């Protein structure tokens, strides 16, 4: 029997870079081409992913109401990742599906390294499988902040820019540390142009 193993594709980028938009566009393109596709994201919809989202949204807090410790959040993301791999990603790949995940290991290496020791974040994510392709949608922090403001998700543009800049620098360090199949795409182009670039990268590898 032919050894069918699917392909694990990840879309990464700063908040506002368009990871969710582009992940869903890629899924539709692949489906239109007749591929079996599993669309997913991190934090996942599994139990640990739900906890991570609750922590991000301040529904999971310290006894006094303060946000939970950044180290606990980092462990939640890492636990969710291993659970996501075991429960969904690996079985789907074994069935021969193309798995498209909106965020994965580089999100932790970037976001959690701004508040924790980067080496430790790499360590707790060291068992996460290497994706076959990670598309990093490059958009300057200033442009991401503008987009976030435009959708009404932030109030303090300077705070947003400052945070995004730090995460952006951490993404660069993360890609240097784990270059595993990362391809950069210019995310300042139109949505359709970015989608076309991503589709081309994916098509080259799917054959
Ligand atoms: P996002 O996809 O933007 O969620 P939504 O579209 O539902 O708002 O991602 C949620 C946030 O979680 C985003 O700011 C990045 C962050 N995040 C981490 O900090 N670490 C991680 O490991 C992951 C997967 C996400």
PDB file of C-alpha atoms and ligand atoms in Angstrom:
ATOM      1  CA  UNK A   1       0.000   0.000   0.000  1.00  0.00           C
ATOM      2  CA  UNK A   2       1.197   3.502  -0.763  1.00  0.00           C
ATOM      3  CA  UNK A   3       2.527   5.288   2.268  1.00  0.00           C
ATOM      4  CA  UNK A   4       0.144   8.227   2.575  1.00  0.00           C
ATOM      5  CA  UNK A   5       1.146  10.899   4.989  1.00  0.00           C
ATOM      6  CA  UNK A   6      -0.443  14.280   4.714  1.00  0.00           C
ATOM      7  CA  UNK A   7       1.213  17.636   5.089  1.00  0.00           C
ATOM      8  CA  UNK A   8       1.309  19.836   8.172  1.00  0.00           C
ATOM      9  CA  UNK A   9       1.104  23.527   7.245  1.00  0.00           C
ATOM     10  CA  UNK A  10       1.226  26.337   9.800  1.00  0.00           C
ATOM     11  CA  UNK A  11       0.389  30.017   9.353  1.00  0.00           C
ATOM     12  CA  UNK A  12       2.213  32.398  11.706  1.00  0.00           C
ATOM     13  CA  UNK A  13       2.455  36.140  12.218  1.00  0.00           C
ATOM     14  CA  UNK A  14       1.783  39.020  14.566  1.00  0.00           C
ATOM     15  CA  UNK A  15      -1.748  39.831  15.693  1.00  0.00           C
ATOM     16  CA  UNK A  16      -3.162  41.819  12.780  1.00  0.00           C
ATOM     17  CA  UNK A  17      -0.931  40.122  10.205  1.00  0.00           C
ATOM     18  CA  UNK A  18      -3.875  38.131   8.882  1.00  0.00           C
ATOM     19  CA  UNK A  19      -3.106  34.567   9.991  1.00  0.00           C
ATOM     20  CA  UNK A  20      -6.787  33.661  10.471  1.00  0.00           C
ATOM     21  CA  UNK A  21      -7.883  35.188   7.143  1.00  0.00           C
ATOM     22  CA  UNK A  22      -5.063  33.519   5.230  1.00  0.00           C
ATOM     23  CA  UNK A  23      -5.437  30.137   6.945  1.00  0.00           C
ATOM     24  CA  UNK A  24      -9.101  29.981   5.942  1.00  0.00           C
ATOM     25  CA  UNK A  25      -8.345  31.134   2.387  1.00  0.00           C
ATOM     26  CA  UNK A  26      -5.703  28.428   2.047  1.00  0.00           C
ATOM     27  CA  UNK A  27      -8.138  25.810   3.332  1.00  0.00           C
ATOM     28  CA  UNK A  28     -10.726  26.838   0.715  1.00  0.00           C
ATOM     29  CA  UNK A  29      -8.132  26.773  -2.076  1.00  0.00           C
ATOM     30  CA  UNK A  30      -6.900  23.312  -1.112  1.00  0.00           C
ATOM     31  CA  UNK A  31     -10.463  21.994  -0.844  1.00  0.00           C
ATOM     32  CA  UNK A  32     -11.273  23.446  -4.259  1.00  0.00           C
ATOM     33  CA  UNK A  33      -8.298  21.473  -5.584  1.00  0.00           C
ATOM     34  CA  UNK A  34      -9.790  18.284  -4.202  1.00  0.00           C
ATOM     35  CA  UNK A  35      -7.507  17.865  -1.185  1.00  0.00           C
ATOM     36  CA  UNK A  36      -8.706  16.450   2.113  1.00  0.00           C
ATOM     37  CA  UNK A  37      -8.059  19.308   4.519  1.00  0.00           C
ATOM     38  CA  UNK A  38      -8.319  19.634   8.287  1.00  0.00           C
ATOM     39  CA  UNK A  39      -8.491  23.267   9.432  1.00  0.00           C
ATOM     40  CA  UNK A  40      -7.357  23.889  12.973  1.00  0.00           C
ATOM     41  CA  UNK A  41      -5.735  26.492  15.196  1.00  0.00           C
ATOM     42  CA  UNK A  42      -3.837  27.082  18.414  1.00  0.00           C
ATOM     43  CA  UNK A  43      -4.873  27.581  21.117  1.00  0.00           C
ATOM     44  CA  UNK A  44      -6.890  24.535  20.004  1.00  0.00           C
ATOM     45  CA  UNK A  45     -10.489  23.721  20.829  1.00  0.00           C
ATOM     46  CA  UNK A  46      -9.260  20.961  23.173  1.00  0.00           C
ATOM     47  CA  UNK A  47      -9.434  21.232  26.991  1.00  0.00           C
ATOM     48  CA  UNK A  48      -6.022  22.858  27.456  1.00  0.00           C
ATOM     49  CA  UNK A  49      -6.613  25.230  24.559  1.00  0.00           C
ATOM     50  CA  UNK A  50      -9.869  26.321  26.157  1.00  0.00           C
ATOM     51  CA  UNK A  51      -7.967  27.040  29.379  1.00  0.00           C
ATOM     52  CA  UNK A  52      -5.342  29.035  27.475  1.00  0.00           C
ATOM     53  CA  UNK A  53      -8.050  31.147  25.819  1.00  0.00           C
ATOM     54  CA  UNK A  54      -9.726  31.680  29.187  1.00  0.00           C
ATOM     55  CA  UNK A  55      -6.391  32.875  30.591  1.00  0.00           C
ATOM     56  CA  UNK A  56      -5.924  35.255  27.632  1.00  0.00           C
ATOM     57  CA  UNK A  57      -9.438  36.606  28.151  1.00  0.00           C
ATOM     58  CA  UNK A  58      -9.009  36.904  31.912  1.00  0.00           C
ATOM     59  CA  UNK A  59     -11.657  34.321  32.731  1.00  0.00           C
ATOM     60  CA  UNK A  60      -8.986  32.110  34.290  1.00  0.00           C
ATOM     61  CA  UNK A  61      -7.201  34.280  36.854  1.00  0.00           C
ATOM     62  CA  UNK A  62      -5.264  34.278  40.151  1.00  0.00           C
ATOM     63  CA  UNK A  63      -7.288  34.085  43.396  1.00  0.00           C
ATOM     64  CA  UNK A  64      -7.180  37.895  43.684  1.00  0.00           C
ATOM     65  CA  UNK A  65      -8.211  38.402  40.061  1.00  0.00           C
ATOM     66  CA  UNK A  66      -4.736  39.178  38.688  1.00  0.00           C
ATOM     67  CA  UNK A  67      -3.707  37.474  35.438  1.00  0.00           C
ATOM     68  CA  UNK A  68      -2.170  34.058  35.865  1.00  0.00           C
ATOM     69  CA  UNK A  69       1.598  33.704  35.995  1.00  0.00           C
ATOM     70  CA  UNK A  70       3.228  33.957  32.524  1.00  0.00           C
ATOM     71  CA  UNK A  71       5.028  30.656  33.177  1.00  0.00           C
ATOM     72  CA  UNK A  72       1.702  28.911  33.779  1.00  0.00           C
ATOM     73  CA  UNK A  73       0.319  30.384  30.561  1.00  0.00           C
ATOM     74  CA  UNK A  74       3.410  29.171  28.668  1.00  0.00           C
ATOM     75  CA  UNK A  75       2.905  25.657  30.078  1.00  0.00           C
ATOM     76  CA  UNK A  76      -0.776  25.748  29.118  1.00  0.00           C
ATOM     77  CA  UNK A  77       0.103  26.616  25.504  1.00  0.00           C
ATOM     78  CA  UNK A  78       2.734  23.854  25.455  1.00  0.00           C
ATOM     79  CA  UNK A  79       0.326  21.311  26.991  1.00  0.00           C
ATOM     80  CA  UNK A  80      -2.350  22.310  24.499  1.00  0.00           C
ATOM     81  CA  UNK A  81       0.155  21.848  21.671  1.00  0.00           C
ATOM     82  CA  UNK A  82       1.113  18.298  22.662  1.00  0.00           C
ATOM     83  CA  UNK A  83      -2.564  17.426  23.160  1.00  0.00           C
ATOM     84  CA  UNK A  84      -3.496  19.010  19.827  1.00  0.00           C
ATOM     85  CA  UNK A  85      -0.788  16.958  18.078  1.00  0.00           C
ATOM     86  CA  UNK A  86      -1.884  13.715  19.714  1.00  0.00           C
ATOM     87  CA  UNK A  87      -5.642  14.227  19.454  1.00  0.00           C
ATOM     88  CA  UNK A  88      -5.954  15.840  16.053  1.00  0.00           C
ATOM     89  CA  UNK A  89      -2.857  16.663  13.992  1.00  0.00           C
ATOM     90  CA  UNK A  90      -1.007  13.331  13.909  1.00  0.00           C
ATOM     91  CA  UNK A  91      -4.133  11.195  13.303  1.00  0.00           C
ATOM     92  CA  UNK A  92      -5.188  13.525  10.458  1.00  0.00           C
ATOM     93  CA  UNK A  93      -1.713  13.369   8.872  1.00  0.00           C
ATOM     94  CA  UNK A  94      -1.742   9.572   9.187  1.00  0.00           C
ATOM     95  CA  UNK A  95      -5.023   9.537   7.231  1.00  0.00           C
ATOM     96  CA  UNK A  96      -3.274  11.538   4.504  1.00  0.00           C
ATOM     97  CA  UNK A  97      -4.986  14.858   5.153  1.00  0.00           C
ATOM     98  CA  UNK A  98      -3.437  18.275   4.745  1.00  0.00           C
ATOM     99  CA  UNK A  99      -3.590  19.964   8.157  1.00  0.00           C
ATOM    100  CA  UNK A 100      -3.646  23.777   8.184  1.00  0.00           C
ATOM    101  CA  UNK A 101      -3.091  25.323  11.617  1.00  0.00           C
ATOM    102  CA  UNK A 102      -3.605  28.990  12.421  1.00  0.00           C
ATOM    103  CA  UNK A 103      -0.537  29.360  14.741  1.00  0.00           C
ATOM    104  CA  UNK A 104       1.705  26.710  16.279  1.00  0.00           C
ATOM    105  CA  UNK A 105       5.096  26.450  18.000  1.00  0.00           C
ATOM    106  CA  UNK A 106       6.549  29.761  16.774  1.00  0.00           C
ATOM    107  CA  UNK A 107       3.689  31.650  18.450  1.00  0.00           C
ATOM    108  CA  UNK A 108       4.857  30.330  21.814  1.00  0.00           C
ATOM    109  CA  UNK A 109       8.522  30.957  21.000  1.00  0.00           C
ATOM    110  CA  UNK A 110       7.591  34.550  20.112  1.00  0.00           C
ATOM    111  CA  UNK A 111       4.786  35.578  22.471  1.00  0.00           C
ATOM    112  CA  UNK A 112       5.832  33.652  25.590  1.00  0.00           C
ATOM    113  CA  UNK A 113       9.510  34.603  25.226  1.00  0.00           C
ATOM    114  CA  UNK A 114       8.623  38.248  25.828  1.00  0.00           C
ATOM    115  CA  UNK A 115       7.686  37.325  29.416  1.00  0.00           C
ATOM    116  CA  UNK A 116       9.760  34.205  30.092  1.00  0.00           C
ATOM    117  CA  UNK A 117      13.262  32.923  29.493  1.00  0.00           C
ATOM    118  CA  UNK A 118      13.409  32.100  25.765  1.00  0.00           C
ATOM    119  CA  UNK A 119      15.534  28.981  26.349  1.00  0.00           C
ATOM    120  CA  UNK A 120      12.919  27.582  28.699  1.00  0.00           C
ATOM    121  CA  UNK A 121      10.123  28.252  26.197  1.00  0.00           C
ATOM    122  CA  UNK A 122      12.153  26.408  23.546  1.00  0.00           C
ATOM    123  CA  UNK A 123      12.696  23.547  26.000  1.00  0.00           C
ATOM    124  CA  UNK A 124       9.019  23.022  26.872  1.00  0.00           C
ATOM    125  CA  UNK A 125       8.197  23.068  23.153  1.00  0.00           C
ATOM    126  CA  UNK A 126      11.076  20.837  22.088  1.00  0.00           C
ATOM    127  CA  UNK A 127       8.847  17.778  21.659  1.00  0.00           C
ATOM    128  CA  UNK A 128       6.445  19.493  19.304  1.00  0.00           C
ATOM    129  CA  UNK A 129       6.729  17.989  15.795  1.00  0.00           C
ATOM    130  CA  UNK A 130       8.386  20.063  13.085  1.00  0.00           C
ATOM    131  CA  UNK A 131       5.734  21.328  10.668  1.00  0.00           C
ATOM    132  CA  UNK A 132       6.277  20.537   6.975  1.00  0.00           C
ATOM    133  CA  UNK A 133       5.807  24.201   6.124  1.00  0.00           C
ATOM    134  CA  UNK A 134       5.430  27.308   8.295  1.00  0.00           C
ATOM    135  CA  UNK A 135       4.284  30.426   6.466  1.00  0.00           C
ATOM    136  CA  UNK A 136       5.365  33.545   8.357  1.00  0.00           C
ATOM    137  CA  UNK A 137       3.221  36.481   7.240  1.00  0.00           C
ATOM    138  CA  UNK A 138       5.477  39.514   7.571  1.00  0.00           C
ATOM    139  CA  UNK A 139       3.746  42.781   8.460  1.00  0.00           C
ATOM    140  CA  UNK A 140       5.459  45.648  10.341  1.00  0.00           C
ATOM    141  CA  UNK A 141       4.228  46.147  13.918  1.00  0.00           C
ATOM    142  CA  UNK A 142       2.959  49.649  13.069  1.00  0.00           C
ATOM    143  CA  UNK A 143       0.734  48.301  10.289  1.00  0.00           C
ATOM    144  CA  UNK A 144      -0.538  45.483  12.543  1.00  0.00           C
ATOM    145  CA  UNK A 145      -1.412  48.045  15.216  1.00  0.00           C
ATOM    146  CA  UNK A 146      -3.289  50.139  12.622  1.00  0.00           C
ATOM    147  CA  UNK A 147      -5.300  47.102  11.540  1.00  0.00           C
ATOM    148  CA  UNK A 148      -6.088  46.105  15.152  1.00  0.00           C
ATOM    149  CA  UNK A 149      -7.239  49.665  15.884  1.00  0.00           C
ATOM    150  CA  UNK A 150      -9.387  49.657  12.743  1.00  0.00           C
ATOM    151  CA  UNK A 151     -11.246  46.558  13.927  1.00  0.00           C
ATOM    152  CA  UNK A 152     -11.702  48.177  17.339  1.00  0.00           C
ATOM    153  CA  UNK A 153      -9.737  45.587  19.341  1.00  0.00           C
ATOM    154  CA  UNK A 154      -7.315  47.953  21.069  1.00  0.00           C
ATOM    155  CA  UNK A 155      -7.503  51.366  22.647  1.00  0.00           C
ATOM    156  CA  UNK A 156      -3.894  52.458  23.152  1.00  0.00           C
ATOM    157  CA  UNK A 157      -2.071  52.450  19.847  1.00  0.00           C
ATOM    158  CA  UNK A 158       1.361  53.059  21.417  1.00  0.00           C
ATOM    159  CA  UNK A 159       0.924  50.197  23.821  1.00  0.00           C
ATOM    160  CA  UNK A 160      -0.118  48.003  20.956  1.00  0.00           C
ATOM    161  CA  UNK A 161       2.808  49.033  18.757  1.00  0.00           C
ATOM    162  CA  UNK A 162       5.300  48.567  21.575  1.00  0.00           C
ATOM    163  CA  UNK A 163       3.994  45.112  22.422  1.00  0.00           C
ATOM    164  CA  UNK A 164       3.818  44.073  18.784  1.00  0.00           C
ATOM    165  CA  UNK A 165       7.370  45.269  18.193  1.00  0.00           C
ATOM    166  CA  UNK A 166       8.645  43.137  21.049  1.00  0.00           C
ATOM    167  CA  UNK A 167       6.731  40.108  19.793  1.00  0.00           C
ATOM    168  CA  UNK A 168       8.043  40.778  16.274  1.00  0.00           C
ATOM    169  CA  UNK A 169      11.632  40.760  17.505  1.00  0.00           C
ATOM    170  CA  UNK A 170      10.915  37.563  19.418  1.00  0.00           C
ATOM    171  CA  UNK A 171       9.505  36.012  16.204  1.00  0.00           C
ATOM    172  CA  UNK A 172      12.790  36.782  14.437  1.00  0.00           C
ATOM    173  CA  UNK A 173      14.751  35.144  17.246  1.00  0.00           C
ATOM    174  CA  UNK A 174      12.340  32.198  17.181  1.00  0.00           C
ATOM    175  CA  UNK A 175      12.756  31.669  13.437  1.00  0.00           C
ATOM    176  CA  UNK A 176      16.536  31.829  13.853  1.00  0.00           C
ATOM    177  CA  UNK A 177      16.327  29.245  16.631  1.00  0.00           C
ATOM    178  CA  UNK A 178      13.843  26.915  14.925  1.00  0.00           C
ATOM    179  CA  UNK A 179      14.117  27.643  11.187  1.00  0.00           C
ATOM    180  CA  UNK A 180      12.194  24.418  10.486  1.00  0.00           C
ATOM    181  CA  UNK A 181      10.658  24.973   7.061  1.00  0.00           C
ATOM    182  CA  UNK A 182       9.745  28.619   7.622  1.00  0.00           C
ATOM    183  CA  UNK A 183       8.919  30.627   4.504  1.00  0.00           C
ATOM    184  CA  UNK A 184       8.312  34.385   4.689  1.00  0.00           C
ATOM    185  CA  UNK A 185       5.497  36.033   2.799  1.00  0.00           C
ATOM    186  CA  UNK A 186       4.959  39.792   2.395  1.00  0.00           C
ATOM    187  CA  UNK A 187       1.756  40.417   4.344  1.00  0.00           C
ATOM    188  CA  UNK A 188       1.465  44.094   3.375  1.00  0.00           C
ATOM    189  CA  UNK A 189       0.062  43.164  -0.047  1.00  0.00           C
ATOM    190  CA  UNK A 190      -3.677  42.770  -0.691  1.00  0.00           C
ATOM    191  CA  UNK A 191      -5.443  39.812   0.922  1.00  0.00           C
ATOM    192  CA  UNK A 192      -5.757  38.063  -2.436  1.00  0.00           C
ATOM    193  CA  UNK A 193      -2.118  38.707  -3.370  1.00  0.00           C
ATOM    194  CA  UNK A 194      -0.912  37.269  -0.050  1.00  0.00           C
ATOM    195  CA  UNK A 195      -3.234  34.283  -0.502  1.00  0.00           C
ATOM    196  CA  UNK A 196      -1.775  33.687  -3.978  1.00  0.00           C
ATOM    197  CA  UNK A 197       1.801  33.761  -2.639  1.00  0.00           C
ATOM    198  CA  UNK A 198       0.889  31.267   0.065  1.00  0.00           C
ATOM    199  CA  UNK A 199      -0.957  29.011  -2.389  1.00  0.00           C
ATOM    200  CA  UNK A 200       2.145  28.971  -4.617  1.00  0.00           C
ATOM    201  CA  UNK A 201       4.444  27.994  -1.735  1.00  0.00           C
ATOM    202  CA  UNK A 202       2.073  25.206  -0.727  1.00  0.00           C
ATOM    203  CA  UNK A 203       1.556  23.940  -4.291  1.00  0.00           C
ATOM    204  CA  UNK A 204       5.341  23.659  -4.805  1.00  0.00           C
ATOM    205  CA  UNK A 205       5.542  21.294  -1.862  1.00  0.00           C
ATOM    206  CA  UNK A 206       2.379  19.318  -2.451  1.00  0.00           C
ATOM    207  CA  UNK A 207       3.415  18.593  -6.023  1.00  0.00           C
TER     208      UNK A 207
HETATM  209  P1  LIG B   1      -5.586  34.463  17.782  1.00  0.00           P
HETATM  210  O1  LIG B   1      -5.426  33.457  16.709  1.00  0.00           O
HETATM  211  O2  LIG B   1      -5.346  35.890  17.453  1.00  0.00           O
HETATM  212  O3  LIG B   1      -7.016  34.277  18.448  1.00  0.00           O
HETATM  213  P2  LIG B   1      -8.363  35.021  18.092  1.00  0.00           P
HETATM  214  O4  LIG B   1      -8.349  35.230  16.613  1.00  0.00           O
HETATM  215  O5  LIG B   1      -9.407  34.057  18.529  1.00  0.00           O
HETATM  216  O6  LIG B   1      -8.344  36.287  18.884  1.00  0.00           O
HETATM  217  O7  LIG B   1      -4.586  34.016  18.917  1.00  0.00           O
HETATM  218  C1  LIG B   1      -4.804  34.210  20.235  1.00  0.00           C
HETATM  219  C2  LIG B   1      -3.634  34.858  20.905  1.00  0.00           C
HETATM  220  O8  LIG B   1      -2.838  33.864  21.536  1.00  0.00           O
HETATM  221  C3  LIG B   1      -2.697  35.636  20.010  1.00  0.00           C
HETATM  222  O9  LIG B   1      -2.526  36.933  20.582  1.00  0.00           O
HETATM  223  C4  LIG B   1      -1.401  34.899  20.086  1.00  0.00           C
HETATM  224  C5  LIG B   1      -1.481  34.158  21.382  1.00  0.00           C
HETATM  225  N1  LIG B   1      -0.705  32.925  21.451  1.00  0.00           N
HETATM  226  C6  LIG B   1       0.360  32.848  22.316  1.00  0.00           C
HETATM  227  O10 LIG B   1       0.686  33.806  23.023  1.00  0.00           O
HETATM  228  N2  LIG B   1       1.083  31.687  22.394  1.00  0.00           N
HETATM  229  C7  LIG B   1       0.778  30.591  21.654  1.00  0.00           C
HETATM  230  O11 LIG B   1       1.457  29.545  21.765  1.00  0.00           O
HETATM  231  C8  LIG B   1      -0.334  30.675  20.754  1.00  0.00           C
HETATM  232  C9  LIG B   1      -0.701  29.490  19.919  1.00  0.00           C
HETATM  233  C10 LIG B   1      -1.049  31.862  20.679  1.00  0.00           C
END
